[in-house]
């Protein structure tokens, strides 16, 4: 038999289903409510700042771990929003999106043989990131419809090989915003067992209920938390690839080395533009953004319920995870492709947020980070679809 031409580390995970679905949407000319990216314009101020930076010939590498201006803006952001003091020279790394951030972090702090606890349903990158490190992802289920954290169950998963817990709030795909008591329970476990919290807070400014609490701000957690965020969701610029990491200096040293050899750095002119956005967009930008998302959430939610899906309104982020078992007995991937053809509205198959994937077979995820007219058109197609099915 011919020798394997690919490395074993690539054999235990699949390509991203979310990104595959964007290709399927194009194939069927369906409305893409699969991959979570906005179809509306970015703030004018950001676009102008990016053009200005390019015209000013900011064309060369920024400092590997992020331009000083962007890191200064991030220091101000963490202080003003969360009362969190961050040392810009030693604790911040700017990456090519939160996706690179997560991968660089895991490669920097996780050893082969370690276990990484991941709350499930999960955003699909975390498992492959752990596997790339030679570690084992251990999945901790959150149970619908509330998706609340069962602290005892979480504690029962900790072994002497556990190195970190991955937290994602506001959550993709459930929309859960973890409350203080849940975060305190995770913090207590991290402290008791000397674990790291790796927290993906990319939706930190998009929530409709509760409050966003960075787990790093809880007592005893600052030194054992690695906080991931970025500007993709906050400014609606997912293609710019600007992610951010806040971590204690010793961890930052390791993360920066990995980041440097992976990508050298994030796009220099776009870092400038993101700094301008952080410096100049005031509270009305953030509250306006949330109100727009709240209105979009209503349109998609009622269309899904009217069409026969079972779902809850998310507390945060911009996705609805919906049960379609009242509509079809097909598995989620078959059902999603059928939806691409008719009614021409494409979600992400739910199985991509679960391990084993069977747990998500009757679920699909719809994104509502779209113009109102896109969502209304999708709503019309969904209602018409359910009428035709009688
Ligand atoms: N976070 C978005 C989603 O869940 C987009 C992910 C991506 O493709 N990088 O759809």
Coordinates of C-alpha atoms and ligand atoms in Angstrom, one line a residue:
X1 CA 0.0 0.0 0.0
X2 CA 1.2 3.5 -0.8
X3 CA 2.6 5.4 2.1
X4 CA 0.2 7.9 3.6
X5 CA 0.9 11.3 2.0
X6 CA -0.7 13.4 4.7
X7 CA 0.3 13.8 8.3
X8 CA -1.7 11.8 10.9
X9 CA -2.6 15.0 12.7
X10 CA -4.8 16.0 9.9
X11 CA -6.8 12.7 9.9
X12 CA -8.9 13.3 13.0
X13 CA -10.8 16.3 11.9
X14 CA -12.7 17.5 8.9
X15 CA -12.8 20.7 7.0
X16 CA -15.0 23.5 8.4
X17 CA -18.6 22.7 7.6
X18 CA -19.5 26.4 8.1
X19 CA -17.2 27.5 5.3
X20 CA -18.3 24.6 3.1
X21 CA -21.9 25.8 3.5
X22 CA -20.9 29.2 2.0
X23 CA -19.8 27.3 -1.1
X24 CA -23.1 25.3 -1.1
X25 CA -25.1 28.6 -0.9
X26 CA -23.2 29.9 -4.0
X27 CA -23.9 26.6 -5.8
X28 CA -27.7 26.9 -5.3
X29 CA -27.8 30.7 -5.2
X30 CA -29.4 30.3 -1.8
X31 CA -29.6 33.0 0.9
X32 CA -26.6 32.2 3.0
X33 CA -27.7 32.2 6.6
X34 CA -24.9 29.7 7.3
X35 CA -21.6 31.4 7.7
X36 CA -21.7 34.3 10.2
X37 CA -20.6 37.3 8.2
X38 CA -22.5 40.5 7.7
X39 CA -23.8 41.5 4.3
X40 CA -24.2 45.2 5.3
X41 CA -21.5 47.9 5.1
X42 CA -18.8 48.5 7.7
X43 CA -18.8 51.9 9.5
X44 CA -17.7 54.7 7.2
X45 CA -15.1 55.8 9.7
X46 CA -13.3 52.5 9.5
X47 CA -13.3 52.3 5.7
X48 CA -11.9 55.8 5.5
X49 CA -9.2 55.0 8.1
X50 CA -8.2 51.9 6.2
X51 CA -7.9 53.8 2.9
X52 CA -6.0 56.6 4.6
X53 CA -3.6 54.1 6.1
X54 CA -2.9 52.5 2.6
X55 CA -2.6 56.0 1.0
X56 CA -0.1 56.9 3.7
X57 CA 1.9 53.8 2.6
X58 CA 1.3 51.7 5.8
X59 CA 2.1 48.8 3.6
X60 CA 4.8 46.9 5.6
X61 CA 4.7 44.6 8.5
X62 CA 3.4 46.0 11.7
X63 CA 5.2 44.9 14.9
X64 CA 4.6 41.2 15.1
X65 CA 2.3 41.3 18.2
X66 CA 0.4 44.3 17.0
X67 CA 0.8 48.0 16.2
X68 CA 1.4 50.2 19.2
X69 CA -1.6 52.3 18.3
X70 CA -4.0 49.3 18.3
X71 CA -2.6 47.9 21.5
X72 CA -3.0 51.3 23.2
X73 CA -6.6 51.4 22.0
X74 CA -7.1 47.9 23.4
X75 CA -5.7 48.9 26.8
X76 CA -8.2 51.8 26.9
X77 CA -11.0 49.5 25.8
X78 CA -10.4 46.9 28.5
X79 CA -10.1 49.6 31.1
X80 CA -13.2 51.5 30.1
X81 CA -15.5 48.6 29.4
X82 CA -14.5 46.1 32.1
X83 CA -12.2 48.0 34.6
X84 CA -9.5 45.5 33.5
X85 CA -5.9 46.8 33.6
X86 CA -3.9 45.3 30.7
X87 CA -0.2 45.9 30.0
X88 CA 0.0 46.8 26.3
X89 CA 3.6 45.8 25.8
X90 CA 3.5 42.5 27.6
X91 CA 0.0 41.2 27.6
X92 CA -1.5 41.8 24.1
X93 CA -1.1 40.0 20.9
X94 CA -2.9 41.0 17.7
X95 CA -3.6 38.0 15.4
X96 CA -5.1 37.2 12.0
X97 CA -8.6 36.9 13.5
X98 CA -9.8 35.0 16.6
X99 CA -9.3 31.8 14.6
X100 CA -5.5 32.3 14.5
X101 CA -5.7 33.5 18.1
X102 CA -7.2 30.3 19.3
X103 CA -4.8 28.1 17.3
X104 CA -1.7 30.1 18.4
X105 CA -2.9 30.0 22.1
X106 CA -3.4 26.2 22.1
X107 CA -0.1 25.6 20.4
X108 CA 1.6 27.8 23.0
X109 CA 0.0 26.4 26.1
X110 CA -1.2 22.8 25.4
X111 CA 1.1 19.8 25.3
X112 CA 0.5 16.5 23.5
X113 CA -1.5 14.2 25.9
X114 CA -3.2 17.1 27.6
X115 CA -7.0 17.3 27.9
X116 CA -8.9 20.4 27.0
X117 CA -12.5 20.7 28.2
X118 CA -14.9 22.3 25.6
X119 CA -18.4 23.2 26.5
X120 CA -20.8 21.8 23.9
X121 CA -22.4 22.8 21.5
X122 CA -19.2 24.5 20.5
X123 CA -17.8 26.6 17.7
X124 CA -16.2 24.1 15.4
X125 CA -12.5 25.3 15.6
X126 CA -11.8 24.4 19.2
X127 CA -11.7 20.6 18.7
X128 CA -9.3 20.7 15.7
X129 CA -7.1 23.2 17.5
X130 CA -6.8 20.8 20.4
X131 CA -6.1 17.9 18.1
X132 CA -3.4 19.9 16.2
X133 CA -1.7 20.1 19.6
X134 CA -1.8 16.4 20.1
X135 CA -4.3 16.9 22.9
X136 CA -7.7 15.4 23.5
X137 CA -10.8 17.6 23.5
X138 CA -13.2 16.5 26.3
X139 CA -16.8 17.7 25.6
X140 CA -19.0 19.0 28.4
X141 CA -22.7 19.1 27.2
X142 CA -24.9 22.0 28.0
X143 CA -28.5 20.9 27.8
X144 CA -31.2 22.7 25.8
X145 CA -33.3 24.7 25.9
X146 CA -31.6 26.7 28.6
X147 CA -28.0 25.5 27.9
X148 CA -27.1 26.2 31.5
X149 CA -23.8 25.0 33.0
X150 CA -24.1 21.9 35.2
X151 CA -21.2 22.6 37.6
X152 CA -21.0 19.1 39.1
X153 CA -20.9 17.6 35.6
X154 CA -18.1 20.0 34.6
X155 CA -16.1 19.1 37.8
X156 CA -16.5 15.4 37.0
X157 CA -14.7 15.8 33.7
X158 CA -11.5 17.3 35.3
X159 CA -8.6 14.7 35.4
X160 CA -4.9 15.1 36.2
X161 CA -4.4 15.6 32.4
X162 CA -6.8 18.5 32.1
X163 CA -4.9 21.7 31.1
X164 CA -7.6 24.2 30.1
X165 CA -11.3 24.9 29.8
X166 CA -12.5 26.7 26.7
X167 CA -15.3 29.2 27.4
X168 CA -17.2 31.0 24.7
X169 CA -19.7 33.7 25.8
X170 CA -21.8 35.1 24.3
X171 CA -22.0 31.7 22.7
X172 CA -21.8 30.5 19.1
X173 CA -24.1 28.6 18.3
X174 CA -26.5 28.7 21.3
X175 CA -26.6 32.4 22.0
X176 CA -26.1 31.7 25.7
X177 CA -24.6 34.5 27.7
X178 CA -23.0 32.8 30.8
X179 CA -24.1 34.6 34.0
X180 CA -21.8 35.4 36.9
X181 CA -22.6 32.3 38.9
X182 CA -21.8 30.0 36.0
X183 CA -18.5 31.9 35.3
X184 CA -17.7 31.8 39.0
X185 CA -18.2 28.0 39.0
X186 CA -15.7 27.7 36.1
X187 CA -13.3 30.0 37.8
X188 CA -13.5 28.0 41.0
X189 CA -12.6 24.8 39.1
X190 CA -9.7 26.5 37.3
X191 CA -8.3 27.7 40.6
X192 CA -8.8 24.4 42.4
X193 CA -7.2 22.3 39.7
X194 CA -4.7 24.9 38.4
X195 CA -6.3 25.1 35.0
X196 CA -6.3 27.8 32.3
X197 CA -9.5 29.4 31.1
X198 CA -9.2 30.1 27.3
X199 CA -12.2 32.4 26.7
X200 CA -13.5 33.3 23.2
X201 CA -15.3 36.7 23.7
X202 CA -15.6 37.7 20.0
X203 CA -19.3 38.5 20.5
X204 CA -18.6 40.6 23.7
X205 CA -20.6 43.6 22.4
X206 CA -23.5 41.6 20.9
X207 CA -26.0 40.6 23.6
X208 CA -29.7 41.3 24.3
X209 CA -30.0 40.1 27.9
X210 CA -27.8 39.9 30.9
X211 CA -24.2 41.3 30.8
X212 CA -21.0 40.3 29.3
X213 CA -18.5 39.4 32.1
X214 CA -14.9 38.6 31.0
X215 CA -13.9 35.7 33.2
X216 CA -10.5 37.3 33.5
X217 CA -12.1 40.0 35.8
X218 CA -13.2 37.4 38.4
X219 CA -11.2 37.0 41.5
X220 CA -8.1 34.9 41.0
X221 CA -8.6 34.5 37.3
X222 CA -6.5 37.3 35.7
X223 CA -3.3 35.2 35.9
X224 CA -4.9 32.1 34.5
X225 CA -7.1 33.5 31.8
X226 CA -6.3 33.9 28.1
X227 CA -9.0 36.2 26.5
X228 CA -9.6 36.1 22.8
X229 CA -11.6 38.7 21.0
X230 CA -11.3 40.7 17.8
X231 CA -13.0 43.3 15.7
X232 CA -14.6 41.1 13.1
X233 CA -18.0 41.0 14.8
X234 CA -17.9 44.3 16.6
X235 CA -17.2 46.3 13.4
X236 CA -18.7 43.8 10.9
X237 CA -15.4 43.2 9.1
X238 CA -14.9 39.5 9.2
X239 CA -12.6 39.5 6.2
X240 CA -10.1 42.0 7.7
X241 CA -8.9 39.3 10.1
X242 CA -8.0 41.3 13.1
X243 CA -8.1 39.2 16.3
X244 CA -6.8 40.0 19.8
X245 CA -5.4 38.1 22.7
X246 CA -5.0 39.3 26.3
X247 CA -2.8 37.0 28.5
X248 CA -0.4 37.2 31.4
X249 CA 3.2 38.1 30.3
X250 CA 4.7 34.6 30.5
X251 CA 1.9 33.1 28.4
X252 CA 2.0 36.0 26.0
X253 CA 5.7 35.4 25.4
X254 CA 4.9 31.8 24.2
X255 CA 1.8 32.9 22.3
X256 CA 3.8 35.6 20.5
X257 CA 6.4 33.2 19.4
X258 CA 3.9 30.8 17.9
X259 CA 2.0 33.7 16.3
X260 CA 5.2 35.1 14.8
X261 CA 6.1 31.9 13.0
X262 CA 2.5 31.2 11.9
X263 CA 1.7 34.6 10.3
X264 CA 4.2 37.3 11.3
X265 CA 1.4 39.6 12.0
X266 CA -2.1 40.9 11.1
X267 CA -2.6 43.4 8.2
X268 CA -0.9 46.6 9.1
X269 CA -3.2 49.2 7.5
X270 CA -6.3 47.4 8.9
X271 CA -4.8 47.4 12.4
X272 CA -4.6 51.2 12.1
X273 CA -8.2 51.4 10.9
X274 CA -9.4 49.2 13.8
X275 CA -7.5 51.4 16.2
X276 CA -9.3 54.4 14.8
X277 CA -12.7 52.6 15.2
X278 CA -11.9 51.8 18.9
X279 CA -10.7 55.4 19.5
X280 CA -13.6 57.2 17.7
X281 CA -16.8 55.1 17.8
X282 CA -18.6 56.0 21.0
X283 CA -21.3 54.2 23.1
X284 CA -24.0 55.1 20.6
X285 CA -22.3 53.0 18.0
X286 CA -22.4 49.9 20.3
X287 CA -25.9 50.5 21.5
X288 CA -27.1 51.1 17.9
X289 CA -25.5 47.9 16.7
X290 CA -27.2 45.9 19.4
X291 CA -30.6 47.4 18.6
X292 CA -30.2 46.6 15.0
X293 CA -29.3 43.0 15.8
X294 CA -32.2 42.8 18.2
X295 CA -34.6 43.8 15.4
X296 CA -33.0 41.2 13.0
X297 CA -33.3 38.6 15.7
X298 CA -37.1 39.2 15.9
X299 CA -37.5 38.8 12.1
X300 CA -35.6 35.5 11.9
X301 CA -37.0 34.1 15.1
X302 CA -40.6 34.6 14.1
X303 CA -40.0 33.3 10.6
X304 CA -38.5 30.1 12.0
X305 CA -41.2 29.6 14.5
X306 CA -43.9 30.2 11.8
X307 CA -42.2 27.7 9.5
X308 CA -42.3 25.0 12.2
X309 CA -38.8 25.1 13.7
X310 CA -38.4 24.8 17.5
X311 CA -36.0 27.4 18.9
X312 CA -35.4 30.0 21.6
X313 CA -34.4 33.6 21.2
X314 CA -30.7 33.8 21.7
X315 CA -29.4 36.0 24.6
X316 CA -26.4 37.1 22.6
X317 CA -24.3 36.6 19.4
X318 CA -26.2 36.4 16.1
X319 CA -27.3 32.8 15.6
X320 CA -30.4 30.8 16.2
X321 CA -30.0 27.1 16.8
X322 CA -33.2 25.5 15.7
X323 CA -34.7 22.0 15.9
X324 CA -36.3 20.9 12.7
X325 CA -37.6 17.5 13.8
X326 CA -41.2 18.7 13.3
X327 CA -40.4 19.4 9.6
X328 CA -38.2 16.5 8.4
X329 CA -36.8 13.2 9.5
X330 CA -33.7 13.7 7.4
X331 CA -30.3 14.1 9.1
X332 CA -29.1 17.7 9.4
X333 CA -26.7 17.7 6.5
X334 CA -29.3 16.3 4.1
X335 CA -31.9 18.7 5.4
X336 CA -29.6 21.7 5.0
X337 CA -28.8 20.9 1.4
X338 CA -32.5 20.4 0.7
X339 CA -33.1 23.9 2.2
X340 CA -30.5 25.3 -0.1
X341 CA -32.5 24.1 -3.1
X342 CA -35.9 24.8 -1.6
X343 CA -36.7 27.3 0.0
X344 CA -33.3 28.6 -1.0
X345 CA -32.3 29.6 2.6
X346 CA -29.2 27.8 3.8
X347 CA -28.3 27.1 7.5
X348 CA -25.3 25.2 9.0
X349 CA -26.0 21.5 9.9
X350 CA -26.2 21.3 13.7
X351 CA -23.9 18.2 13.9
X352 CA -20.8 20.4 13.2
X353 CA -21.3 21.9 16.7
X354 CA -21.3 18.5 18.5
X355 CA -19.1 15.6 19.3
X356 CA -20.2 13.0 18.5
X357 CA -21.9 14.7 15.6
X358 CA -25.1 12.6 16.0
X359 CA -26.0 14.8 18.9
X360 CA -26.8 17.6 16.5
X361 CA -28.6 15.6 13.8
X362 CA -32.0 17.4 14.3
X363 CA -30.5 20.9 14.6
X364 CA -29.5 23.6 12.2
X365 CA -28.0 27.0 12.9
X366 CA -29.2 30.2 11.1
X367 CA -27.2 33.5 11.3
X368 CA -29.0 36.8 11.4
X369 CA -26.1 39.2 10.8
X370 CA -27.7 40.3 7.6
X371 CA -29.5 43.3 6.2
X372 CA -33.2 43.5 7.1
X373 CA -34.1 43.0 3.5
X374 CA -32.1 39.8 3.3
X375 CA -33.8 38.5 6.4
X376 CA -37.2 39.5 5.2
X377 CA -36.6 37.8 1.9
X378 CA -35.5 34.7 3.8
X379 CA -38.5 34.9 6.1
X380 CA -40.8 35.1 3.1
X381 CA -39.2 32.0 1.5
X382 CA -39.4 30.1 4.8
X383 CA -43.1 30.9 5.3
X384 CA -43.9 30.1 1.7
X385 CA -42.1 26.8 2.1
X386 CA -44.1 25.8 5.2
X387 CA -47.4 26.8 3.5
X388 CA -46.6 24.6 0.5
X389 CA -45.8 21.7 2.8
X390 CA -49.2 22.3 4.4
Ligands
LIG1 N1 -17.9 32.7 13.3 C1 -18.6 32.6 12.1 C2 -19.5 31.5 12.1 O1 -19.6 30.8 13.1 C3 -17.7 32.6 10.9 C4 -16.6 31.6 11.1 C5 -15.6 31.6 10.1 O2 -15.9 31.1 9.0 N2 -14.4 32.0 10.4 O3 -20.2 31.3 11.1

